[in-house]
């Protein structure tokens, strides 16, 4: 059983990671102007962000349907990660429209115990973004959805947690 100081340290560490992750997300894929990092694996798309003792690296494959992972390092040691698989359901909707709206949703400011993608709900015109997450930052899973005129056109499955 954890003593009070261990619990306080874990809570402080989680808060540091949440703050850093929120900033890293907005300085990588979500920001169309973000500069990609060198490819870390054959045909991967990569983003890299550093601040203080933390490093964030996001690697994904694919453009319409994609798979990827995010890792946070503290003092060059991997401490947190998430993996995801996103896919377009409705082929009649232009992928650029879907992913432009996704980036817009991911750039929104929001408060969350698990700041892994975007806010719980975001609407602009006929487009709606939803994020359903279960668990805590240490161990979670969820689903991201984009709806156009009330119909789901995109989903992304995500899971992750602390690396020990």
Short mmCIF file of C-alpha atoms in Angstrom, two decimals:
data_model
loop_
_atom_site.label_atom_id
_atom_site.label_comp_id
_atom_site.label_asym_id
_atom_site.label_seq_id
_atom_site.Cartn_x
_atom_site.Cartn_y
_atom_site.Cartn_z
CA UNK A 1 0.00 0.00 0.00
CA UNK A 2 1.28 3.46 -0.89
CA UNK A 3 2.05 5.88 1.88
CA UNK A 4 0.88 9.51 1.78
CA UNK A 5 4.13 10.91 0.33
CA UNK A 6 4.19 8.31 -2.50
CA UNK A 7 0.59 9.20 -3.38
CA UNK A 8 1.41 12.94 -3.31
CA UNK A 9 4.48 12.38 -5.53
CA UNK A 10 2.40 10.35 -8.07
CA UNK A 11 -0.26 13.05 -8.11
CA UNK A 12 2.38 15.75 -8.67
CA UNK A 13 4.01 13.68 -11.44
CA UNK A 14 0.61 13.15 -13.11
CA UNK A 15 -0.07 16.89 -13.01
CA UNK A 16 3.33 17.65 -14.56
CA UNK A 17 2.73 15.10 -17.33
CA UNK A 18 -0.81 16.41 -18.00
CA UNK A 19 0.47 19.97 -18.39
CA UNK A 20 3.34 18.89 -20.63
CA UNK A 21 1.15 16.57 -22.72
CA UNK A 22 -1.39 19.34 -23.35
CA UNK A 23 1.39 21.62 -24.58
CA UNK A 24 3.07 18.89 -26.65
CA UNK A 25 -0.22 18.00 -28.37
CA UNK A 26 -0.71 21.61 -29.48
CA UNK A 27 2.88 21.81 -30.78
CA UNK A 28 2.79 18.68 -32.92
CA UNK A 29 0.19 17.11 -35.26
CA UNK A 30 -2.66 19.43 -34.18
CA UNK A 31 -0.70 22.50 -35.36
CA UNK A 32 -0.59 22.54 -39.17
CA UNK A 33 2.52 24.76 -38.93
CA UNK A 34 4.44 22.33 -36.68
CA UNK A 35 7.64 21.05 -38.24
CA UNK A 36 7.84 17.29 -38.56
CA UNK A 37 10.82 15.47 -37.07
CA UNK A 38 12.99 13.09 -39.06
CA UNK A 39 11.28 9.77 -39.68
CA UNK A 40 12.18 7.35 -36.88
CA UNK A 41 11.03 4.25 -38.79
CA UNK A 42 10.53 3.38 -42.43
CA UNK A 43 7.69 5.55 -43.87
CA UNK A 44 6.68 7.01 -40.48
CA UNK A 45 5.49 10.57 -39.88
CA UNK A 46 7.02 11.98 -36.69
CA UNK A 47 6.71 14.95 -34.37
CA UNK A 48 9.06 15.85 -31.54
CA UNK A 49 8.62 18.37 -28.71
CA UNK A 50 10.86 19.11 -25.74
CA UNK A 51 10.46 21.28 -22.68
CA UNK A 52 12.51 21.10 -19.50
CA UNK A 53 13.14 17.50 -18.48
CA UNK A 54 10.38 16.13 -20.73
CA UNK A 55 10.49 14.94 -24.35
CA UNK A 56 7.42 14.02 -26.41
CA UNK A 57 7.62 11.93 -29.56
CA UNK A 58 4.68 11.02 -31.79
CA UNK A 59 5.09 8.52 -34.64
CA UNK A 60 2.34 7.42 -36.99
CA UNK A 61 1.86 5.57 -40.26
CA UNK A 62 -0.77 6.18 -42.93
CA UNK A 63 -2.75 9.19 -44.02
CA UNK A 64 -6.40 8.19 -44.46
CA UNK A 65 -6.41 5.38 -41.92
CA UNK A 66 -3.48 5.53 -39.54
CA UNK A 67 -1.77 3.90 -36.58
CA UNK A 68 0.64 5.51 -34.18
CA UNK A 69 2.05 6.01 -30.74
CA UNK A 70 3.06 8.84 -28.46
CA UNK A 71 5.80 8.53 -25.85
CA UNK A 72 6.83 10.93 -23.09
CA UNK A 73 10.35 10.70 -21.73
CA UNK A 74 11.54 12.20 -18.47
CA UNK A 75 15.30 12.65 -18.31
CA UNK A 76 15.49 10.44 -21.45
CA UNK A 77 13.59 7.55 -19.83
CA UNK A 78 10.19 6.53 -21.28
CA UNK A 79 7.53 7.13 -18.59
CA UNK A 80 4.18 7.39 -20.40
CA UNK A 81 2.74 6.31 -23.71
CA UNK A 82 -0.37 5.88 -25.80
CA UNK A 83 -1.14 4.10 -29.04
CA UNK A 84 -3.97 4.79 -31.43
CA UNK A 85 -5.70 3.65 -34.62
CA UNK A 86 -7.82 6.14 -36.55
CA UNK A 87 -9.98 5.47 -39.59
CA UNK A 88 -12.52 7.15 -41.84
CA UNK A 89 -15.90 5.43 -41.96
CA UNK A 90 -17.67 7.51 -44.62
CA UNK A 91 -15.79 7.54 -47.92
CA UNK A 92 -18.07 10.27 -49.33
CA UNK A 93 -16.51 12.84 -46.98
CA UNK A 94 -13.20 14.35 -48.09
CA UNK A 95 -10.35 13.20 -45.81
CA UNK A 96 -8.79 16.69 -45.78
CA UNK A 97 -12.06 18.13 -44.42
CA UNK A 98 -12.16 15.50 -41.69
CA UNK A 99 -8.54 15.96 -40.67
CA UNK A 100 -8.70 19.78 -40.86
CA UNK A 101 -11.63 19.65 -38.44
CA UNK A 102 -9.76 17.12 -36.26
CA UNK A 103 -6.74 19.43 -36.00
CA UNK A 104 -9.06 22.30 -35.11
CA UNK A 105 -10.64 20.21 -32.32
CA UNK A 106 -7.23 19.10 -31.01
CA UNK A 107 -6.08 22.75 -30.73
CA UNK A 108 -8.92 23.64 -28.32
CA UNK A 109 -8.12 24.49 -24.72
CA UNK A 110 -9.81 22.20 -22.21
CA UNK A 111 -9.39 20.69 -18.76
CA UNK A 112 -9.14 16.91 -18.46
CA UNK A 113 -7.64 14.30 -16.17
CA UNK A 114 -6.48 12.54 -19.35
CA UNK A 115 -5.51 15.20 -21.93
CA UNK A 116 -4.75 12.74 -24.73
CA UNK A 117 -6.54 14.12 -27.77
CA UNK A 118 -9.11 16.89 -27.71
CA UNK A 119 -11.96 18.10 -25.52
CA UNK A 120 -14.92 15.87 -24.60
CA UNK A 121 -17.08 17.75 -27.09
CA UNK A 122 -16.42 20.41 -29.72
CA UNK A 123 -18.75 21.66 -32.46
CA UNK A 124 -18.16 23.93 -35.43
CA UNK A 125 -20.93 24.22 -38.01
CA UNK A 126 -22.10 20.75 -39.13
CA UNK A 127 -19.04 19.11 -37.56
CA UNK A 128 -18.87 17.61 -34.07
CA UNK A 129 -15.89 16.09 -32.24
CA UNK A 130 -16.41 13.74 -29.27
CA UNK A 131 -13.93 11.99 -27.00
CA UNK A 132 -14.91 9.18 -24.64
CA UNK A 133 -12.17 8.13 -22.20
CA UNK A 134 -12.27 5.59 -19.34
CA UNK A 135 -9.64 5.21 -16.65
CA UNK A 136 -6.94 7.53 -15.38
CA UNK A 137 -3.75 8.90 -16.95
CA UNK A 138 -1.86 5.87 -15.57
CA UNK A 139 -4.10 3.37 -17.43
CA UNK A 140 -6.85 4.38 -19.87
CA UNK A 141 -8.64 3.58 -23.11
CA UNK A 142 -11.12 5.44 -25.22
CA UNK A 143 -12.58 6.42 -28.53
CA UNK A 144 -12.52 9.65 -30.51
CA UNK A 145 -15.31 10.36 -33.00
CA UNK A 146 -16.05 12.97 -35.63
CA UNK A 147 -19.62 13.42 -36.75
CA UNK A 148 -20.79 15.33 -39.82
CA UNK A 149 -24.45 16.37 -39.75
CA UNK A 150 -24.99 13.93 -36.86
CA UNK A 151 -23.46 10.89 -38.61
CA UNK A 152 -20.17 9.31 -37.43
CA UNK A 153 -17.62 9.67 -40.26
CA UNK A 154 -14.37 8.96 -38.36
CA UNK A 155 -13.21 7.04 -35.28
CA UNK A 156 -9.92 6.71 -33.44
CA UNK A 157 -9.31 4.06 -30.77
CA UNK A 158 -6.74 4.99 -28.14
CA UNK A 159 -5.15 3.38 -25.09
CA UNK A 160 -2.20 4.06 -22.88
CA UNK A 161 -0.69 4.74 -19.49
CA UNK A 162 2.47 4.89 -17.44
CA UNK A 163 5.49 2.84 -18.52
CA UNK A 164 7.38 1.15 -15.68
#
